[in-house]
Amino acid sequence: MCAGCDRAGGGGVNFPSPEFDGAVAAVCDGSVLERQAEELNALLRTDAAARDEYLWRVELHARLACDADAILGRDATAVSEPAPVAQISWRRAALALAACLAVLLGGVWLWPRAASQEDIVELVRATGSVSWSSEDGRVRPALEAGARLSEGSLTVEGAASSAVVKFRDGSELTLSGDAELSFSDHGKKRLTLRRGAFSADVCPQPTGHPMVIRTPAAEAEVLGTKFSISAVAEQSTLSVETGRVRLRRLADGATVEVASAQSAVATLDATVKMEASSRGVAAARWREDFRTKPSELWQGSWLPAEGAEPARMATVPHVAATRKDGTKVITQAVSRKDSSAGRIVSLMPDSVLTMKFRMQRSKPVTVLLSRHESSGAFAGNYELVVPPSTGQTDASGWRTVSVPVSSFIAKMRGYQQPPSGGQVSLVYIVCYDAKAGMEIAGVAIESAHAGTSTNP
Amino acid sequence: MNPNPPLPPDQPRFLRLFLASEREVRRTVLAMVPSLADAEDIVQQTAAALWEKFAEYDEARPFTPWACRFAQHHTRRWLERRAIWQRLLEHGLAEELTQRREALRPEMERRLAALEKCVEKLPEEQRRLVTGYYYDRTGIGALAEAQGRSVEAVYKMMQRIRQALLECVRAATAQEVEA
């Protein structure tokens, strides 16, 4: 059961009670859940005192909203930024003026929130570059937590970016890394994962209206469960944490039931048998020295060994974020993502990250690790800034730094601190100075308690 | 074709009337749909509909009740398309709440007159939050970011502040009665 559903409570709302307080507040704040609404309806229809109290609270909320310029306007000048008279009068006049203009300009609806649109999800948390776009071409770049989004596509750009969105019923999706997800909800939630990955904590869906998730290679129907799904080119991987998800391959319609702690892969190749299997766990020791050309899971510019120079990876440009004006913040980074065959490395309490690198300019380096639970659920992005003075530097300028993974800090609230357990799905090494000229000759995450990962 | 057609002569009169009624229209919508963002949509639809039908407005009658009837109509139409709000207001509850609100209105007007003073009594941090949410219309997420708190913590704070304001309003009226 998802956390959002738990908060909705169960067994009806009484009055007076904290559940009643919470439900009325959720109504006022536009975050009421379906079950809360039903329970509140049952209470208000039968309890006159609760009904009066509900009306009083809503009226107070309405007065604060409607009479804000009278009640709060003068306070705003005292405690916040000055609120010029022109600004207040503009607030009041803008609405009516816009209504007139809308009609005058041939009936075109000018306001940003059109009548036929409904907010489907709220962006609960966001880091990095997160934007929304609609089919008719409207774009909202640089989204921040709290944004409400109607039917459209959510795009997360940059390996270190992530977004958590919540549906009104409490179902929650977490997109991490480069991902594009379209969503709609006309009584049935429909998601299309065009690329990337997300993990989901889905509340029980109404009978006959499962959540449907489509990827380029497969379709999944979800009634209420925890799972994660990724789409890379024509291959989709589904991992179920709890519950059961039916996965259908689009190439031939073949289906497979994926149960708790199982994964299944669907491709466009219908000759391959599609089956659910228990997930493997990555080893707790992983290292890369770039002596051979790295796989495509790596992003960076590979330079083979030459003379005294070791093999190494030079940074390449990555999108780190999008500014309000739509322009991109570009960083220089080397990264390694996981594959459908498994995560990169398992984290232990004593896991240590070791990195050998060199820079033309001495600048801080940021290392980011994406963590997933063994069940497949996203478990947070963690980062550590390595100051220029850290580590041992040899005669050729190569610096070696070792830091315990437990010293990494979660980028968003709500994730375990320090990171321990779970598996790493992304290693992202970045310098925000475009001219730093960073090269990496080796990187490893190792625990004293395990064998070496054989992942590519 | 003239790209800038002259404004209809009714426009200034409509603006004057609508601005005078806007507060009551908004309150009418919020009484049914308290969510600020959703209510804003409905008020906008109401404003557009009022302008379209303005030629039918009978000057001999007051504008505000006419506008509020439009607001109620558009609120009902909006609710028909929103499952979650239907769940909240179905089985006749919407009508019951509307009637009961009308009955409570004189008392609400009297008691809520103390709201401004009650807001002034809030600690500065709480007053800033109320100002951000209701006056600046900043989203809870952005307020949480600004204050370094979780979104849920800010939702809870807003809930507690409104509760405190309601208690203050009730206490202020009780003192008036005692005096």
CSV table of C-alpha atoms in Angstrom, one decimal, chain A residues 167 184 200 252 269 325 357 365 379 424 440:
chain,number,residue,atom,x,y,z
A,167,PHE,CA,-1.9,11.7,-8.5
A,184,SER,CA,-3.6,11.4,-18.8
A,200,ALA,CA,5.8,3.8,-8.9
A,252,ASP,CA,3.1,-10.4,-30.6
A,269,ASP,CA,11.9,-9.5,-30.9
A,325,ASP,CA,13.9,31.1,-19.9
A,357,PHE,CA,41.4,11.8,-11.7
A,365,VAL,CA,34.3,17.7,-8.3
A,379,ALA,CA,15.8,5.2,-3.3
A,424,VAL,CA,23.7,1.9,-7.3
A,440,ILE,CA,39.2,10.1,-14.9
